[in-house]
Structure formats: structure tokens, C-alpha cells
Short mmCIF file of C-alpha atoms in Angstrom, two decimals:
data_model
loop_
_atom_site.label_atom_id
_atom_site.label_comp_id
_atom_site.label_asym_id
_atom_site.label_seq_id
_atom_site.Cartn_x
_atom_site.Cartn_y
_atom_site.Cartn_z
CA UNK A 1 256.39 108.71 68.71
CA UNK A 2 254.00 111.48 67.29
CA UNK A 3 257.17 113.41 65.45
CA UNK A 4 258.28 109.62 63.99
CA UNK A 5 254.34 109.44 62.45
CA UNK A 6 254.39 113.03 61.62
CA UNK A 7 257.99 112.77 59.52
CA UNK A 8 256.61 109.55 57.67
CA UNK A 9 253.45 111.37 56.89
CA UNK A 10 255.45 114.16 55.24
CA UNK A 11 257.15 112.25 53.25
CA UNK A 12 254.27 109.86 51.93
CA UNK A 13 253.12 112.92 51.10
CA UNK A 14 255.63 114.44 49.24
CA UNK A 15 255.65 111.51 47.41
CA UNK A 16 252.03 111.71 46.35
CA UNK A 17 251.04 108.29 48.35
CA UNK A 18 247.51 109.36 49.68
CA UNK A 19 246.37 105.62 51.26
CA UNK A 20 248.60 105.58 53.07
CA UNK A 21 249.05 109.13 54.35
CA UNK A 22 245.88 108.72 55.45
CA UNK A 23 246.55 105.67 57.21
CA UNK A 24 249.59 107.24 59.11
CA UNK A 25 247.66 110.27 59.87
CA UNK A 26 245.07 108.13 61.38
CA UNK A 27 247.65 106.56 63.16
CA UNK A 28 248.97 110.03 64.70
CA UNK A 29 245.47 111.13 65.64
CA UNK A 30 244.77 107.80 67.35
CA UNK A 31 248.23 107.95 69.70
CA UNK A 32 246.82 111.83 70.52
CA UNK A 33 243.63 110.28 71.90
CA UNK A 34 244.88 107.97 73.29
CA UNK A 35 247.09 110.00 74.85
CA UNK A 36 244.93 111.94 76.37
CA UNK A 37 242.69 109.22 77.67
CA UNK A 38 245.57 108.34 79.64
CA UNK A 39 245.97 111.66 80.66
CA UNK A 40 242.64 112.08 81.67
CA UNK A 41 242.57 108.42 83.86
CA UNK A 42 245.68 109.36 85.42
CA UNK A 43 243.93 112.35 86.27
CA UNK A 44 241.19 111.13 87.46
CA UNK A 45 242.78 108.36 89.55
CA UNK A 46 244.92 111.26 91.15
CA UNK A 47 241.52 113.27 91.84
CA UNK A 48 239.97 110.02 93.48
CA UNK A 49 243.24 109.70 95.99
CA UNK A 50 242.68 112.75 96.69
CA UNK A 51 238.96 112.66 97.67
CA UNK A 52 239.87 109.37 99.53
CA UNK A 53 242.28 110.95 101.59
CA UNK A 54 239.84 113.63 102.66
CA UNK A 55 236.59 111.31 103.03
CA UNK A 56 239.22 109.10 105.26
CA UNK A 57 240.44 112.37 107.17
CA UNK A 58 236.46 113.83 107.96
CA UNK A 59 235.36 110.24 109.14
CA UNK A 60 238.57 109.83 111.74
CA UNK A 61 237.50 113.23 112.92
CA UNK A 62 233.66 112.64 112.84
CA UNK A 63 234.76 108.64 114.99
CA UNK A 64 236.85 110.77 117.08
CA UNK A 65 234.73 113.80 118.17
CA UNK A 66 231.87 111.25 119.00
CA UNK A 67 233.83 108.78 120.84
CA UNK A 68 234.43 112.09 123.48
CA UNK A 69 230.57 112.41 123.32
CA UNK A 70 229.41 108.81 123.98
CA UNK A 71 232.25 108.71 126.65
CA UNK A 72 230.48 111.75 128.21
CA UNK A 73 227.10 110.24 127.59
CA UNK A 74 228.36 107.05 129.06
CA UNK A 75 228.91 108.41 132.68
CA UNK A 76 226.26 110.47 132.75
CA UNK A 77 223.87 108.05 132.18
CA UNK A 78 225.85 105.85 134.81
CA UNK A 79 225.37 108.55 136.94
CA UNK A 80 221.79 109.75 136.40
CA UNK A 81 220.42 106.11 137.09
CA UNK A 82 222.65 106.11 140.35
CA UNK A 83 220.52 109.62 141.20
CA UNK A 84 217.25 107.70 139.75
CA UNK A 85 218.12 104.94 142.49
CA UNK A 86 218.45 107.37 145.28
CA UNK A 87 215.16 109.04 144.49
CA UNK A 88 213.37 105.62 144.44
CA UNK A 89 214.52 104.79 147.17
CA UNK A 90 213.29 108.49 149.15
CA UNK A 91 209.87 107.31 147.88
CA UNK A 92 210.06 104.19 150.05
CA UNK A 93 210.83 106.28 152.97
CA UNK A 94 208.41 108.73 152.57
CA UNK A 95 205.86 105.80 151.69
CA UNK A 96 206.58 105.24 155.68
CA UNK A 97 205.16 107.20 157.89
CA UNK A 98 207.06 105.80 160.94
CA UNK A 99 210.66 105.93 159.74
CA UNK A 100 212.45 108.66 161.48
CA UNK A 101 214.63 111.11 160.06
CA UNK A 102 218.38 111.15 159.97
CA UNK A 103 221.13 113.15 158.05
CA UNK A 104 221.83 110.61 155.68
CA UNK A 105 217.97 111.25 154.10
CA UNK A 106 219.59 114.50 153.14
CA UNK A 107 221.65 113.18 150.38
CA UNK A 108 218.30 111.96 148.77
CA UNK A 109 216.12 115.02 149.71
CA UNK A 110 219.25 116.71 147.27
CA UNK A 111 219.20 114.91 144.52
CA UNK A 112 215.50 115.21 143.60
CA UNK A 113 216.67 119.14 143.28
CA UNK A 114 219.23 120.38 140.98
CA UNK A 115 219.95 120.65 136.31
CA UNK A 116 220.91 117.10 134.66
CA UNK A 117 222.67 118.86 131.79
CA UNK A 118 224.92 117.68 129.24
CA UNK A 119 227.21 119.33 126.65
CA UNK A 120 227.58 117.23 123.46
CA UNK A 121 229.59 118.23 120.34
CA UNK A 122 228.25 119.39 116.92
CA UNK A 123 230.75 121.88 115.96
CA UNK A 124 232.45 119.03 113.98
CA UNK A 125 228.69 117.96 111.99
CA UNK A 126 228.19 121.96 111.64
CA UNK A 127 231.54 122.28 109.76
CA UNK A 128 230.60 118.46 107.86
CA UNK A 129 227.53 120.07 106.48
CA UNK A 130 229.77 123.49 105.47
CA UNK A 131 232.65 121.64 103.91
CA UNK A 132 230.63 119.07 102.18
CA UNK A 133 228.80 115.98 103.67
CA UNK A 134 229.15 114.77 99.97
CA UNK A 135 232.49 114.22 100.80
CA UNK A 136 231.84 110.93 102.52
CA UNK A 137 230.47 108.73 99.70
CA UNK A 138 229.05 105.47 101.12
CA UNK A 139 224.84 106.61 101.51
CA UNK A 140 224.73 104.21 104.33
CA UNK A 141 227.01 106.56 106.76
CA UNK A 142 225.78 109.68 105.30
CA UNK A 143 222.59 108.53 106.65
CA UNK A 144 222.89 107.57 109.50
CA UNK A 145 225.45 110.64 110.54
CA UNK A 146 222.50 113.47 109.81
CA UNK A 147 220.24 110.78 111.68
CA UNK A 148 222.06 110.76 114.89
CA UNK A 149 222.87 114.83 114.61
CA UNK A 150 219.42 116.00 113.65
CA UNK A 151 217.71 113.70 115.63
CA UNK A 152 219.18 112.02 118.40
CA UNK A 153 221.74 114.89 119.30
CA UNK A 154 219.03 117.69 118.62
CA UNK A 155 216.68 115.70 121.05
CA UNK A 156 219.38 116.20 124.09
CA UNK A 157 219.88 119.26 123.19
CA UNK A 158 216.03 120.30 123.84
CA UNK A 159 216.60 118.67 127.32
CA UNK A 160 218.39 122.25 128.65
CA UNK A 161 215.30 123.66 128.24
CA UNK A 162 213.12 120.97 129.73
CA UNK A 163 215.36 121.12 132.72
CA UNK A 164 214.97 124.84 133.24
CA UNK A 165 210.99 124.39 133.37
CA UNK A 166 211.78 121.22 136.05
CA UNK A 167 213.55 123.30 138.02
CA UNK A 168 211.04 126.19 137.92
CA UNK A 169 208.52 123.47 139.63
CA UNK A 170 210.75 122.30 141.89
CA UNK A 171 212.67 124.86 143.23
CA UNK A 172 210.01 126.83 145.06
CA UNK A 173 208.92 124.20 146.69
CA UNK A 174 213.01 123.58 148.10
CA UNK A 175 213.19 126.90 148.48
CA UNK A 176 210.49 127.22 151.06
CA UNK A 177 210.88 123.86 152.69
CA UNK A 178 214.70 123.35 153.03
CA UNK A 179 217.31 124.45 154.29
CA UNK A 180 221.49 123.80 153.86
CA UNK A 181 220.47 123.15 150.05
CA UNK A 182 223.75 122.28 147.87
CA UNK A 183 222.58 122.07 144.57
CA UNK A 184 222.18 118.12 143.38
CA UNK A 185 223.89 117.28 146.76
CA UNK A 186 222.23 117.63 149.43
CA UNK A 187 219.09 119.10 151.36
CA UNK A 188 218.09 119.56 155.38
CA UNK A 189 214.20 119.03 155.74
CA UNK A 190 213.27 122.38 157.79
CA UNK A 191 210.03 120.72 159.26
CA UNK A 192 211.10 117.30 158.30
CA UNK A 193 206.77 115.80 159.79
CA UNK A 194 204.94 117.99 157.35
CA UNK A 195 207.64 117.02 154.56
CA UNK A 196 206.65 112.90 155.48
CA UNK A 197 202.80 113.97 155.09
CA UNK A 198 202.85 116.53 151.62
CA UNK A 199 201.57 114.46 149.68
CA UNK A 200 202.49 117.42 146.81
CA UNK A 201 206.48 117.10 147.74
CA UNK A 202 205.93 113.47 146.94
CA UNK A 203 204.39 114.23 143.57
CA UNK A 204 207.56 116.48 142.85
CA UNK A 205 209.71 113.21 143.84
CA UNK A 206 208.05 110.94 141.19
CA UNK A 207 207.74 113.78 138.64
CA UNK A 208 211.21 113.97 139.33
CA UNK A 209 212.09 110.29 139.13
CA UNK A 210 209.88 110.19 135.70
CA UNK A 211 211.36 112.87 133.99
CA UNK A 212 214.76 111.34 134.26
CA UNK A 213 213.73 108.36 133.15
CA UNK A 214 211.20 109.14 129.78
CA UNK A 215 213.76 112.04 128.48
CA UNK A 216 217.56 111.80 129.84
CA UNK A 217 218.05 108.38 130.59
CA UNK A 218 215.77 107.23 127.31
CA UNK A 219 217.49 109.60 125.05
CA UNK A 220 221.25 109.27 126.33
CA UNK A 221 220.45 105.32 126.00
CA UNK A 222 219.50 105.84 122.21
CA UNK A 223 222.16 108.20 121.53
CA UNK A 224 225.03 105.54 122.82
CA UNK A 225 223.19 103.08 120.59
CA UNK A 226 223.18 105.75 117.04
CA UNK A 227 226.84 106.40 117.63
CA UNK A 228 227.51 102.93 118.30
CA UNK A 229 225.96 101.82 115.37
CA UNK A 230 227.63 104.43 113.68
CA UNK A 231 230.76 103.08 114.66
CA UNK A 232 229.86 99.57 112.86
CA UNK A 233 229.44 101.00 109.24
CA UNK A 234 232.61 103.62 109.54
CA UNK A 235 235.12 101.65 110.90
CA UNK A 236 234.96 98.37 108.00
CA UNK A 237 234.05 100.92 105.52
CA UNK A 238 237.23 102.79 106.08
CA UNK A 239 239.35 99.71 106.45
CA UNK A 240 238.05 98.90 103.14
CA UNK A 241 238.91 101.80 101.62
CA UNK A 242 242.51 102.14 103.29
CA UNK A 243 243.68 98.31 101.64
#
């Protein structure tokens, strides 16, 4: 098309006919702009697929890597309030002074003593924030992703720590006064009377039973609910973006 305009153009001016030269080389400079407008919005489109695909990719991996973490969560916190139901229910024995001891107490004596840790995932966030969290373009998700990393997950994460002191409180104390101890398990009273009138052991049982629930059990709960509601904005926004 351009060498038909350019010939034409030639010979209008060879022959001295300067309108409409003019208009023809108009003509020829319009089809090159608009040629590469074209260019550039095919371009352009191709770029966006491109981003697409990769925003689509990081968010599959981002709904995948915390689906393994809230399934994790999940169970421990189905566990946890199982060992928060034992331990309530050594406070009601120990609240009697006339109930006498058998083996089965043991299982409660062990699970006021032992680490409630967790291991979540944020290798996947880590390498987010490296690659490019600007990747994913709806603000709404972006949000709430550095939200539930730099808050919720950094908030379990401190819970290691916490633990370690617990266990520096209560170990002693196990140490001391008990005998057959399997970590989290189990625990044989060695002089199970002055155990049923300490009244310090049963401040280490409701310390215990507290701890669990203000920190592990409160912040595992809130974590389920961030990733869950994490869950509601990625998965329409990337069927959305996948039609």
C-alpha cells in the first residue's frame, strides 16, 4: 500500500502537480501512523496476555501454598482446643480435694506440659515481594495478601518464642514434681497429695489453659478467617480474568 502511494506521489510530482502531492503524501504518512498504532496495540495487547498469564500463575501458587497452611492451621486448632478441654477438665479435679488419683489423670497432668508449635509457609510471599507483588493488579488482593503475611502470619510466628518462655515456667516445676514425663503426653504425679494442695501447680494449669486460648487458639482462628477471606476476592477475580 505505502509503495502504491509512494509511486503516485512520484509521478504527481514529476508532473509538477503540488495539491495533490501533498495530499498523497499526507496520505502515505497517515497509513505509517497508523501503522504503527496498530503495531503498538498489538503490542501492547500481547504484553497484557502476558502479564495475565503470570498474575494468574502467582495467585494459583499464592491459593495453593495457603490452602496447605490453613489445612495445617485447621487441625491444629482442632487439636489444641481438644488439649484446652483436657486441661479444663484437670482443674475440676484438682478443684476436688477428695477425688482420688488414677492413671488416666496422667494424660491431663501431660498435656499442661509440652511446645504448641506450628510451621506455616512464607517462602512463597518472600519470593511475591522479590518478583513483584505489582504483578497482581486488583488493590483489593494486594491488600489483603501483605495483611494476612505481615500481620496475621508474623503474629504466629512470634508464638515460638512465647512458647519457649511457657515452657521455661513450666518445666521446672514438671521437672521436680513428675515423673514418666512424655512430652505433651503424659505425666505420673510423684507425690500425687501435695500436687492436689499446690495451689502454685494450679496457677501453672490456668496460665496454661489461658495462654492457649488468648494467643494460639485466637490467632490460628483469625488466620483461617484472613486466608479464607482471601480465598473470596482471588478465586472470582481470577475467574474473571480467565473468561
Amino acid at each position: 500500500m505505502l509503495k502504491f502511494f509512494r509511486n503516485i506521489r512520484k509521478q504527481l510530482a514529476a508532473k509538477n502537480k503540488v495539491t495533490k502531492y501533498l495530499w498523497y503524501a499526507i496520505g502515505e504518512i497517515l497509513l505509517v501512523v497508523i501503522g504503527i498504532l496498530v503495531a503498538l496495540q498489538v503490542n501492547n495487547w500481547n504484553e497484557n496476555q502476558k502479564a495475565k498469564v503470570k498474575e494468574t500463575k502467582v495467585l494459583n501458587q499464592l491459593v495453593d501454598g495457603l490452602t496447605l497452611d490453613r489445612d495445617k492451621l485447621e487441625k491444629e486448632l482442632k487439636k489444641l482446643k481438644k488439649v484446652q478441654y483436657s486441661i479444663k477438665e484437670l482443674e475440676k479435679v484438682l478443684d476436688d480435694p477428695d477425688n482420688p488419683y488414677n492413671a488416666e489423670l496422667d494424660t491431663l497432668f501431660g498435656m499442661v506440659y509440652g511446645m504448641r508449635n506450628i510451621t506455616l509457609n512464607k517462602a512463597f510471599y518472600e519470593d511475591l515481594k522479590t518478583s513483584g507483588i505489582h504483578l497482581i493488579k486488583n488493590e483489593k488482593i494486594r491488600r489483603k495478601i501483605v495483611h494476612l503475611f505481615e500481620n496475621n502470619y508474623a503474629q504466629v510466628f512470634t508464638l515460638k518464642n512465647f512458647e519457649i518462655h511457657v515452657n521455661d515456667v513450666i518445666r521446672p516445676y514438671y521437672l521436680n514434681n513428675f515423673q514418666k514425663i512424655e512430652f505433651s503426653v503424659s505425666a505420673q504425679p510423684i507425690d500425687y497429695n501435695k500436687i492436689w494442695n499446690d495451689p502454685y501447680y494450679k496457677n501453672i494449669v490456668n496460665y496454661r489453659y489461658k495462654t492457649l486460648e488468648i494467643n494460639h487458639i485466637a490467632f490460628f482462628t483469625k488466620t483461617i478467617k484472613a486466608i479464607n477471606s482471601l480465598f473470596e476476592e482471588i478465586e472470582p477475580y481470577l475467574k474473571e480474568r480467565n473468561q
